[in-house]
CSV table of C-alpha atoms and ligand atoms in Angstrom, one decimal:
chain,number,residue,atom,x,y,z
A,1,MET,CA,74.2,11.9,-12.3
A,2,ARG,CA,71.4,9.3,-12.2
A,3,GLU,CA,70.2,10.1,-15.7
A,4,MET,CA,73.8,9.9,-17.0
A,5,THR,CA,74.2,6.4,-15.4
A,6,VAL,CA,70.9,5.4,-17.1
A,7,THR,CA,72.0,6.6,-20.4
A,8,ILE,CA,75.4,4.8,-20.2
A,9,LEU,CA,73.7,1.6,-19.1
A,10,SER,CA,71.0,1.6,-21.8
A,11,SER,CA,73.4,2.5,-24.5
A,12,SER,CA,75.9,-0.2,-23.5
A,13,PHE,CA,73.8,-3.1,-22.5
A,14,GLN,CA,70.6,-4.8,-23.6
A,15,CYS,CA,68.7,-4.1,-20.5
A,16,GLU,CA,65.9,-2.2,-18.9
A,17,VAL,CA,66.8,0.3,-16.3
A,18,VAL,CA,64.4,1.3,-13.4
A,19,GLN,CA,65.2,4.5,-11.6
A,20,ALA,CA,64.4,5.4,-8.0
A,21,GLU,CA,64.8,8.9,-6.6
A,22,SER,CA,65.3,7.8,-2.9
A,23,GLY,CA,66.1,4.9,-0.7
A,24,ARG,CA,62.5,4.7,0.2
A,25,GLN,CA,61.3,4.7,-3.4
A,26,ALA,CA,63.8,1.9,-4.2
A,27,ILE,CA,62.4,-0.3,-1.4
A,28,GLU,CA,58.8,0.4,-2.5
A,29,ILE,CA,59.7,-0.7,-6.1
A,30,LEU,CA,61.6,-3.8,-4.8
A,31,SER,CA,58.6,-4.8,-2.6
A,32,LYS,CA,56.5,-5.2,-5.7
A,33,ASP,CA,59.1,-6.7,-8.0
A,34,ASP,CA,62.4,-8.2,-7.0
A,35,SER,CA,63.4,-9.5,-10.4
A,36,PHE,CA,66.4,-7.3,-10.9
A,37,ASP,CA,69.8,-8.5,-12.1
A,38,LEU,CA,71.8,-5.7,-10.4
A,39,ILE,CA,71.1,-2.8,-8.0
A,40,ILE,CA,73.4,0.3,-8.3
A,41,SER,CA,72.7,2.5,-5.3
A,42,ASP,CA,74.0,5.8,-4.0
A,43,PHE,CA,74.7,6.1,-0.3
A,44,ASN,CA,73.4,9.5,0.7
A,45,MET,CA,70.0,9.9,-0.6
A,46,PRO,CA,67.1,12.3,0.4
A,47,ASP,CA,65.0,9.7,2.0
A,48,GLY,CA,66.7,6.4,3.1
A,49,THR,CA,70.3,5.7,2.6
A,50,GLY,CA,72.1,3.0,0.5
A,51,ALA,CA,72.5,1.0,3.8
A,52,ASP,CA,68.7,1.0,4.3
A,53,VAL,CA,68.3,-0.3,0.8
A,54,TYR,CA,71.0,-2.9,1.2
A,55,ASN,CA,69.6,-4.2,4.5
A,56,TYR,CA,66.2,-4.7,2.7
A,57,VAL,CA,67.7,-6.4,-0.3
A,58,LYS,CA,69.8,-8.8,2.0
A,59,LYS,CA,66.6,-10.2,3.4
A,60,LEU,CA,65.0,-10.8,0.0
A,61,PRO,CA,64.9,-14.4,-1.3
A,62,ALA,CA,66.2,-13.4,-4.6
A,63,LYS,CA,69.9,-12.8,-4.2
A,64,ILE,CA,70.4,-9.6,-6.2
A,65,PRO,CA,74.0,-8.3,-6.7
A,66,PHE,CA,74.3,-4.9,-5.0
A,67,VAL,CA,76.9,-2.2,-5.5
A,68,ILE,CA,77.2,1.3,-4.0
A,69,LEU,CA,78.1,4.2,-6.3
A,70,THR,CA,78.9,7.2,-4.1
A,71,SER,CA,81.1,10.3,-3.9
A,72,GLN,CA,81.7,9.5,-0.1
A,73,LYS,CA,85.0,8.1,0.8
A,74,LYS,CA,85.0,4.4,1.8
A,75,ASN,CA,85.9,5.1,5.4
A,76,GLN,CA,82.8,7.3,5.7
A,77,LEU,CA,80.6,4.3,4.9
A,78,LEU,CA,81.0,2.4,8.1
A,79,ALA,CA,77.3,1.4,8.0
A,80,ILE,CA,78.0,-0.8,4.8
A,81,GLY,CA,81.2,-2.4,6.0
A,82,SER,CA,83.1,-4.4,3.5
A,83,GLU,CA,80.3,-6.7,2.4
A,84,ILE,CA,79.6,-5.2,-0.8
A,85,PRO,CA,81.6,-3.4,-3.5
A,86,ILE,CA,81.8,0.4,-3.3
A,87,TYR,CA,82.6,2.5,-6.4
A,88,GLN,CA,83.6,6.3,-6.3
A,89,LYS,CA,81.5,8.5,-8.5
A,90,PRO,CA,81.8,10.0,-11.0
A,91,LEU,CA,82.7,7.0,-13.0
A,92,SER,CA,83.7,7.2,-16.7
A,93,LYS,CA,81.7,5.2,-19.2
A,94,GLN,CA,84.5,2.5,-19.4
A,95,ASP,CA,84.6,2.1,-15.6
A,96,MET,CA,80.8,2.0,-15.5
A,97,ILE,CA,80.7,-0.9,-18.0
A,98,LYS,CA,83.5,-2.6,-16.1
A,99,MET,CA,81.6,-2.2,-12.8
A,100,VAL,CA,78.4,-3.9,-14.4
A,101,SER,CA,80.4,-6.6,-16.0
A,102,ASP,CA,82.3,-7.4,-12.8
A,103,ASN,CA,79.1,-7.7,-10.8
A,104,LEU,CA,76.8,-9.6,-13.2
A,105,LYS,CA,77.3,-13.2,-14.2
A,106,SER,CA,76.1,-12.7,-17.6
A,107,VAL,CA,75.3,-9.6,-19.5
A,108,ALA,CA,74.7,-9.0,-23.1
A,109,ARG,CA,76.3,-5.9,-24.7
A,110,GLN,CA,74.0,-3.7,-26.8
A,111,PRO,CA,74.2,-4.5,-30.5
A,112,ARG,CA,74.9,-1.7,-32.9
A,113,LYS,CA,72.4,0.3,-34.9
A,114,THR,CA,69.8,0.6,-32.2
A,115,PHE,CA,68.3,3.6,-30.5
A,116,VAL,CA,69.1,4.7,-27.0
A,117,PRO,CA,66.4,6.4,-24.8
A,118,ILE,CA,67.1,9.8,-23.3
A,119,SER,CA,64.7,11.0,-20.8
A,120,ILE,CA,62.8,14.2,-21.6
A,121,SER,CA,63.6,15.5,-18.1
A,122,LEU,CA,67.3,15.2,-19.0
A,123,LEU,CA,66.9,16.8,-22.3
A,124,LYS,CA,65.2,19.8,-20.7
A,125,GLN,CA,68.3,20.5,-18.7
A,126,MET,CA,70.5,20.6,-21.8
A,127,LYS,CA,70.5,23.8,-23.9
A,128,SER,CA,71.3,22.1,-27.2
A,129,ILE,CA,72.5,18.7,-28.2
A,130,ASN,CA,74.8,17.6,-31.0
A,131,THR,CA,72.7,14.7,-32.2
A,132,ALA,CA,69.4,14.1,-33.9
A,133,LEU,CA,66.4,13.2,-31.8
A,134,TYR,CA,63.9,10.4,-32.6
A,135,ILE,CA,60.5,9.4,-31.3
A,136,ARG,CA,59.6,5.7,-31.0
A,137,LEU,CA,56.4,4.7,-32.9
A,138,SER,CA,56.7,1.0,-32.3
A,139,ALA,CA,59.3,-1.5,-31.3
A,140,THR,CA,61.3,-1.1,-34.5
A,141,LYS,CA,60.0,2.1,-35.9
A,142,PHE,CA,61.7,5.4,-35.0
A,143,VAL,CA,61.0,8.9,-36.6
A,144,ARG,CA,63.4,11.8,-36.5
A,145,ILE,CA,61.9,14.9,-34.8
A,146,PHE,CA,64.8,17.1,-34.0
A,147,TYR,CA,67.9,17.6,-36.2
A,148,GLU,CA,71.4,17.7,-34.8
A,149,GLY,CA,72.7,21.1,-33.5
A,150,VAL,CA,69.3,22.5,-32.8
A,151,ALA,CA,68.7,24.5,-29.5
A,152,LEU,CA,66.2,22.6,-27.5
A,153,ASP,CA,63.1,24.6,-26.6
A,154,PRO,CA,61.6,23.3,-23.3
A,155,ALA,CA,58.1,24.2,-24.7
A,156,ASP,CA,58.7,21.8,-27.6
A,157,LEU,CA,59.8,19.0,-25.3
A,158,ASN,CA,56.8,19.7,-23.0
A,159,LYS,CA,54.5,18.8,-25.9
A,160,TYR,CA,55.8,15.3,-25.8
A,161,SER,CA,55.8,14.9,-22.1
A,162,GLU,CA,52.2,16.2,-22.0
A,163,LYS,CA,51.3,13.2,-24.2
A,164,GLY,CA,52.8,10.9,-21.6
A,165,ILE,CA,56.0,10.3,-23.5
A,166,GLU,CA,58.9,9.9,-21.1
A,167,ALA,CA,61.9,9.6,-23.4
A,168,LEU,CA,63.0,10.5,-26.9
A,169,TYR,CA,65.9,8.5,-28.7
A,170,ILE,CA,69.2,9.0,-30.1
A,171,GLU,CA,71.0,6.7,-32.5
A,172,SER,CA,73.4,4.5,-30.5
A,173,ILE,CA,76.1,5.5,-33.0
A,174,ASP,CA,75.8,9.0,-31.6
A,175,SER,CA,75.7,8.0,-28.0
A,176,GLN,CA,79.4,8.4,-27.5
A,177,ASP,CA,79.3,12.1,-28.5
A,178,PHE,CA,76.1,12.6,-26.5
A,179,LEU,CA,77.7,11.1,-23.4
A,180,ALA,CA,80.9,13.1,-23.7
A,181,THR,CA,79.0,16.3,-23.6
A,182,LEU,CA,76.8,15.2,-20.9
A,183,THR,CA,79.6,13.7,-18.8
A,184,LYS,CA,81.6,16.9,-19.0
A,185,THR,CA,78.6,19.1,-18.0
A,186,ILE,CA,78.0,16.9,-15.0
A,187,PHE,CA,81.7,16.2,-14.0
A,188,SER,CA,82.4,20.0,-14.2
A,189,ASP,CA,79.5,20.8,-12.0
A,190,LEU,CA,80.7,18.2,-9.4
A,191,ALA,CA,84.3,19.3,-9.5
A,192,TRP,CA,83.2,22.9,-8.6
A,193,LYS,CA,81.0,21.6,-5.8
A,194,GLN,CA,83.8,19.4,-4.4
A,195,VAL,CA,86.5,22.1,-4.3
A,196,LYS,CA,84.2,24.4,-2.6
A,197,GLU,CA,83.9,21.8,0.2
A,198,GLU,CA,87.6,21.4,0.5
A,199,ASN,CA,88.8,24.1,2.9
A,200,VAL,CA,92.5,23.7,2.3
A,201,SER,CA,93.9,27.2,1.7
A,202,GLU,CA,96.6,27.0,-1.0
A,203,SER,CA,99.1,29.9,-1.3
A,204,PHE,CA,98.5,31.1,-4.9
A,205,LYS,CA,99.8,34.6,-5.7
A,206,LEU,CA,96.7,36.5,-6.7
A,207,ASN,CA,97.2,40.1,-7.2
A,208,VAL,CA,94.0,41.4,-5.5
A,209,GLU,CA,95.4,44.9,-5.4
A,210,LEU,CA,94.9,45.1,-9.1
A,211,LEU,CA,91.2,44.2,-8.7
A,212,ARG,CA,90.8,46.9,-6.1
A,213,ASN,CA,92.5,49.3,-8.6
A,214,ILE,CA,90.2,48.6,-11.4
A,215,GLY,CA,87.3,48.9,-8.9
A,216,GLU,CA,88.3,52.6,-8.6
A,217,HIS,CA,87.3,53.1,-12.2
A,218,PHE,CA,84.2,50.8,-12.3
A,219,LYS,CA,81.4,50.4,-9.8
A,220,VAL,CA,82.8,47.0,-8.6
A,221,SER,CA,81.7,45.8,-5.2
A,222,ASP,CA,84.0,44.2,-2.6
A,223,GLU,CA,81.9,41.0,-2.9
A,224,LEU,CA,82.8,40.7,-6.5
A,225,ILE,CA,86.6,40.9,-5.7
A,226,GLU,CA,86.0,38.1,-3.1
A,227,LEU,CA,84.0,36.1,-5.7
A,228,THR,CA,86.7,36.5,-8.4
A,229,LYS,CA,89.4,35.3,-5.9
A,230,ASN,CA,87.3,32.4,-4.8
A,231,HIS,CA,86.6,31.2,-8.4
A,232,VAL,CA,90.2,31.5,-9.6
A,233,GLU,CA,91.4,29.6,-6.5
A,234,ALA,CA,88.8,27.0,-7.1
A,235,ALA,CA,89.6,26.7,-10.8
A,236,ILE,CA,93.4,26.3,-10.0
A,237,LYS,CA,92.5,23.4,-7.7
A,238,ILE,CA,90.2,21.8,-10.4
A,239,ILE,CA,93.0,22.0,-13.0
A,240,SER,CA,95.5,20.7,-10.6
A,241,LYS,CA,93.9,17.3,-11.1
A,242,ASP,CA,95.6,17.0,-14.4
A,243,ARG,CA,99.3,17.1,-15.0
A,244,ALA,CA,98.7,18.8,-18.4
A,245,PHE,CA,98.0,22.0,-16.6
A,246,GLU,CA,101.0,21.9,-14.3
A,247,ASN,CA,102.6,25.0,-16.0
A,248,ILE,CA,99.5,27.0,-15.4
A,249,VAL,CA,99.3,26.1,-11.8
A,250,GLN,CA,103.1,26.9,-11.4
A,251,ARG,CA,102.6,30.3,-13.0
A,252,PHE,CA,100.1,31.1,-10.3
A,253,LYS,CA,102.7,30.3,-7.6
A,254,LYS,CA,105.3,32.6,-9.0
A,255,THR,CA,106.2,35.9,-7.4
A,256,GLU,CA,108.0,37.6,-10.3
A,257,ASN,CA,106.6,38.4,-13.8
A,258,LEU,CA,102.9,38.2,-13.0
A,259,HIS,CA,101.8,39.0,-16.5
A,260,PHE,CA,100.1,35.7,-17.0
A,261,SER,CA,98.4,35.4,-13.7
A,262,ASP,CA,97.3,39.1,-13.6
A,263,HIS,CA,96.0,38.8,-17.2
A,264,CYS,CA,93.9,35.8,-16.2
A,265,LEU,CA,92.7,37.2,-12.9
A,266,LEU,CA,91.7,40.4,-14.5
A,267,ILE,CA,89.7,38.7,-17.3
A,268,VAL,CA,87.8,36.6,-14.7
A,269,HIS,CA,87.1,39.8,-12.8
A,270,MET,CA,85.8,41.8,-15.7
A,271,ALA,CA,83.9,38.8,-17.1
A,272,GLY,CA,82.3,38.2,-13.7
A,273,PHE,CA,81.5,41.9,-13.5
A,274,ILE,CA,79.6,41.7,-16.9
A,275,ILE,CA,77.9,38.4,-16.0
A,276,SER,CA,76.7,39.9,-12.6
A,277,ASN,CA,75.2,42.9,-14.4
A,278,MET,CA,73.7,40.9,-17.3
A,279,LYS,CA,70.5,38.8,-16.7
A,280,LEU,CA,72.0,35.6,-17.9
A,281,GLU,CA,70.6,32.2,-17.3
A,282,LYS,CA,72.6,30.1,-14.8
A,283,PRO,CA,75.0,33.0,-14.0
A,284,GLU,CA,77.1,30.8,-11.7
A,285,GLN,CA,77.7,28.1,-14.3
A,286,GLN,CA,78.7,30.9,-16.8
A,287,LEU,CA,81.2,32.3,-14.3
A,288,GLN,CA,82.7,28.8,-13.8
A,289,VAL,CA,83.0,28.4,-17.6
A,290,VAL,CA,84.7,31.8,-18.0
A,291,THR,CA,87.1,31.2,-15.1
A,292,LEU,CA,88.4,27.9,-16.5
A,293,ALA,CA,88.6,29.5,-20.0
A,294,ALA,CA,90.6,32.4,-18.6
A,295,LEU,CA,93.1,30.1,-16.8
A,296,ILE,CA,93.6,27.9,-19.9
A,297,HIS,CA,93.1,30.2,-22.9
A,298,ASP,CA,96.7,31.5,-23.1
A,299,SER,CA,98.4,28.4,-21.7
A,300,GLY,CA,100.4,27.9,-24.9
A,301,ILE,CA,101.9,31.4,-24.6
A,302,ASP,CA,104.9,31.4,-22.3
A,303,ASP,CA,106.2,34.6,-20.6
A,304,ARG,CA,108.4,35.6,-23.6
A,305,LEU,CA,105.7,35.0,-26.2
A,306,PHE,CA,103.3,36.8,-24.0
A,307,ASP,CA,105.4,40.0,-24.4
A,308,VAL,CA,105.5,39.5,-28.2
A,309,LYS,CA,101.8,39.0,-28.3
A,310,MET,CA,101.2,42.2,-26.4
A,311,LYS,CA,103.4,44.2,-28.7
A,312,TYR,CA,101.4,42.8,-31.6
A,313,LEU,CA,98.2,43.7,-30.0
A,314,TYR,CA,99.3,47.3,-29.1
A,315,ALA,CA,100.5,47.7,-32.8
A,316,ASN,CA,97.1,46.4,-33.9
A,317,LYS,CA,98.9,43.5,-35.7
A,318,LEU,CA,96.7,40.8,-34.4
A,319,ARG,CA,93.9,41.7,-36.8
A,320,HIS,CA,94.2,40.0,-40.1
A,321,LEU,CA,97.2,38.1,-38.8
A,322,LYS,CA,98.8,35.9,-41.5
A,323,PRO,CA,101.7,34.1,-39.7
A,324,THR,CA,105.0,34.0,-41.5
A,325,TYR,CA,107.4,33.1,-38.8
A,326,SER,CA,107.5,30.8,-35.7
A,327,ASP,CA,106.4,33.3,-33.0
A,328,GLU,CA,103.5,34.4,-35.2
A,329,LEU,CA,102.6,30.8,-35.9
A,330,ASP,CA,102.5,30.0,-32.2
A,331,ILE,CA,100.3,33.0,-31.5
A,332,TYR,CA,98.0,32.0,-34.4
A,333,GLU,CA,97.7,28.5,-33.2
A,334,HIS,CA,97.3,29.0,-29.4
A,335,PRO,CA,93.5,29.3,-29.3
A,336,SER,CA,92.9,26.0,-31.0
A,337,LYS,CA,95.7,24.2,-29.1
A,338,ALA,CA,94.4,25.5,-25.7
A,339,ALA,CA,90.8,24.5,-26.8
A,340,THR,CA,91.8,21.0,-27.6
A,341,LEU,CA,93.8,20.8,-24.2
A,342,SER,CA,90.6,21.8,-22.3
A,343,ASN,CA,88.5,19.4,-24.3
A,344,SER,CA,90.6,16.4,-23.1
A,345,PHE,CA,90.0,17.5,-19.5
A,346,GLU,CA,86.9,15.8,-18.2
A,347,PHE,CA,86.1,18.5,-15.6
A,348,CYS,CA,85.8,21.3,-18.2
A,349,HIS,CA,82.2,22.2,-19.1
A,350,PRO,CA,81.9,21.7,-22.9
A,351,ASP,CA,81.4,25.5,-23.3
A,352,VAL,CA,85.0,26.1,-22.0
A,353,GLU,CA,86.4,24.7,-25.2
A,354,ILE,CA,84.2,26.9,-27.4
A,355,VAL,CA,85.2,30.1,-25.5
A,356,ILE,CA,88.9,29.3,-25.6
A,357,GLY,CA,88.9,28.5,-29.3
A,358,GLN,CA,87.1,31.7,-30.2
A,359,HIS,CA,88.9,34.2,-27.8
A,360,HIS,CA,90.8,35.9,-30.6
A,361,GLU,CA,87.9,36.3,-33.0
A,362,GLN,CA,86.6,39.7,-34.0
A,363,ALA,CA,83.1,40.8,-35.0
A,364,ASP,CA,84.2,41.9,-38.4
A,365,GLY,CA,85.8,38.6,-39.3
A,366,SER,CA,89.4,39.9,-38.9
A,367,GLY,CA,90.2,37.7,-35.9
A,368,PHE,CA,91.9,34.4,-35.8
A,369,PRO,CA,92.1,31.4,-36.3
A,370,LEU,CA,88.6,30.8,-37.6
A,371,ARG,CA,87.9,34.3,-39.1
A,372,LEU,CA,84.3,34.1,-37.6
A,373,LYS,CA,81.8,37.0,-38.0
A,374,ALA,CA,79.8,38.3,-35.2
A,375,LYS,CA,76.7,36.3,-35.7
A,376,GLU,CA,78.9,33.0,-35.8
A,377,ILE,CA,80.4,33.8,-32.4
A,378,PHE,CA,79.1,32.2,-29.3
A,379,PRO,CA,77.6,34.8,-26.9
A,380,LEU,CA,79.8,33.7,-24.0
A,381,SER,CA,82.9,34.0,-26.2
A,382,ALA,CA,81.9,37.6,-27.1
A,383,LEU,CA,81.5,38.4,-23.4
A,384,PHE,CA,85.0,36.9,-22.8
A,385,ILE,CA,86.5,38.9,-25.7
A,386,VAL,CA,85.0,42.2,-24.4
A,387,ALA,CA,86.3,41.3,-20.8
A,388,GLU,CA,89.8,40.6,-22.1
A,389,ASP,CA,89.8,43.7,-24.3
A,390,CYS,CA,89.0,45.9,-21.4
A,391,ALA,CA,91.5,44.0,-19.1
A,392,ASP,CA,94.3,44.6,-21.7
A,393,PHE,CA,93.5,48.2,-22.2
A,394,PHE,CA,93.6,48.7,-18.4
A,395,MET,CA,97.0,47.0,-18.1
A,396,ARG,CA,98.4,48.9,-21.0
A,397,PHE,CA,97.6,52.3,-19.6
A,398,TYR,CA,97.7,51.3,-15.9
A,399,PRO,CA,97.3,53.2,-13.6
A,400,LYS,CA,95.6,56.0,-15.6
A,401,PRO,CA,93.7,54.6,-18.6
A,402,ASN,CA,91.7,57.1,-20.6
A,403,TRP,CA,88.3,55.5,-20.8
A,404,GLU,CA,86.9,58.0,-23.1
A,405,SER,CA,89.4,57.2,-25.8
A,406,TYR,CA,88.7,53.4,-25.0
A,407,ILE,CA,84.9,53.9,-25.6
A,408,ALA,CA,85.6,55.9,-28.8
A,409,SER,CA,88.0,53.4,-30.2
A,410,ARG,CA,85.9,50.2,-29.5
A,411,LYS,CA,82.4,51.6,-30.3
A,412,GLY,CA,82.6,50.3,-33.9
A,413,ASN,CA,84.2,47.0,-32.9
A,414,PHE,CA,81.5,46.1,-30.5
A,415,ALA,CA,78.5,47.6,-32.1
A,416,GLU,CA,77.0,44.3,-33.2
A,417,GLU,CA,75.5,41.5,-31.0
A,418,PRO,CA,76.6,39.4,-29.3
A,419,PHE,CA,79.3,42.0,-28.4
A,420,ARG,CA,77.1,45.1,-27.9
A,421,GLN,CA,75.3,44.1,-24.8
A,422,PRO,CA,78.3,43.1,-22.7
A,423,PHE,CA,80.2,46.1,-24.0
A,424,GLU,CA,77.4,48.6,-23.2
A,425,LEU,CA,76.8,47.1,-19.7
A,426,LEU,CA,80.6,47.4,-19.0
A,427,ILE,CA,81.0,51.0,-19.9
A,428,LYS,CA,77.7,52.0,-18.2
A,429,GLN,CA,79.4,50.9,-14.9
A,430,LEU,CA,82.3,53.4,-15.5
A,431,LYS,CA,82.4,55.9,-12.6
B,501,FE2,FE1,94.7,36.3,-23.2
B,502,FE2,FE1,95.1,34.6,-26.3
């Protein structure tokens, strides 16, 4: 969150930003140099609160504007009272710019065509970035060292930090894109943390019986059933923040025609099952991505169209689909439409959009709408496709699916990576 704030500030204003990790560190910095134009402080910090910093700043001869940026509610900040402005984080870029402009007498906006520093520690936390990275040789000279879309190898970044370089640069023209990706990664993480703290139990109709039932076929633990339930409930709460998802939330409150909610629930369960058996990096984050993707991926398909889609699926007519009438067209377009919808929601991790947009692709290129081949498909999308395929097969032949025929009919489809590993892990767990 702090790194994001720094990136927004340095890409928007002509300024130098000094960071402190704790209240005490902030006070130490201020004791040596109090020539700051603005202090933005969190409230709860590991060592010294925002109130401690404020009490120190108040006594300084230089009257430095001070604001609190916190996730606490205002009434929880009694120690600060109403003397200073309190902002609720996370703040969007626009709100952050407004906060600075409102609290500073004069501030110059960053002119165009400059470079924005991104700290190496932040870059190490990002798997890949969608912009080129530069190194600064002098005040005006920058050289490109990473091209856009390249996966960032921490070892490469270490080479620079070992030389004492703290930041690399992006072109300010790219900062909008960079910030959008970064913001969504951070906001999504925060949203999950927040809903976990809220203990309000909502009455969603989750068919847990179904999970127990599939557990009779696979070596599924009771913990995983609980985990699925918790993640789906949390994800419904997260998407409830935006009216655009109202129809999905309502479908989880229905008691009749559970196709949609059962379908989503089962995908989360099977995907969670694969993730827990695969040694993936950041498994918790992957499960969060998959859960939001499962809830949103078929949002454009209503109950009637859902039945049409299933008929097409069972008749193997979704492969090489060339839409000729409106239902087919709606089916054909639903992955891209749902992906776009998820993209406009700031609490969705950027990977959610990718998984949703690719959820009807096939390894051999016969899927839709992008006709991607196996090697072009994102690994988490492939995992999702395998989970959905297994969930659909289970529902089709419920309660007695013939798994031998399932394996025989899917072996060819899922022979190539990134499908092979999730598929093999899944069938290995069959009882
Ligand atoms: Fe689906
Ligand atoms: Fe779908």
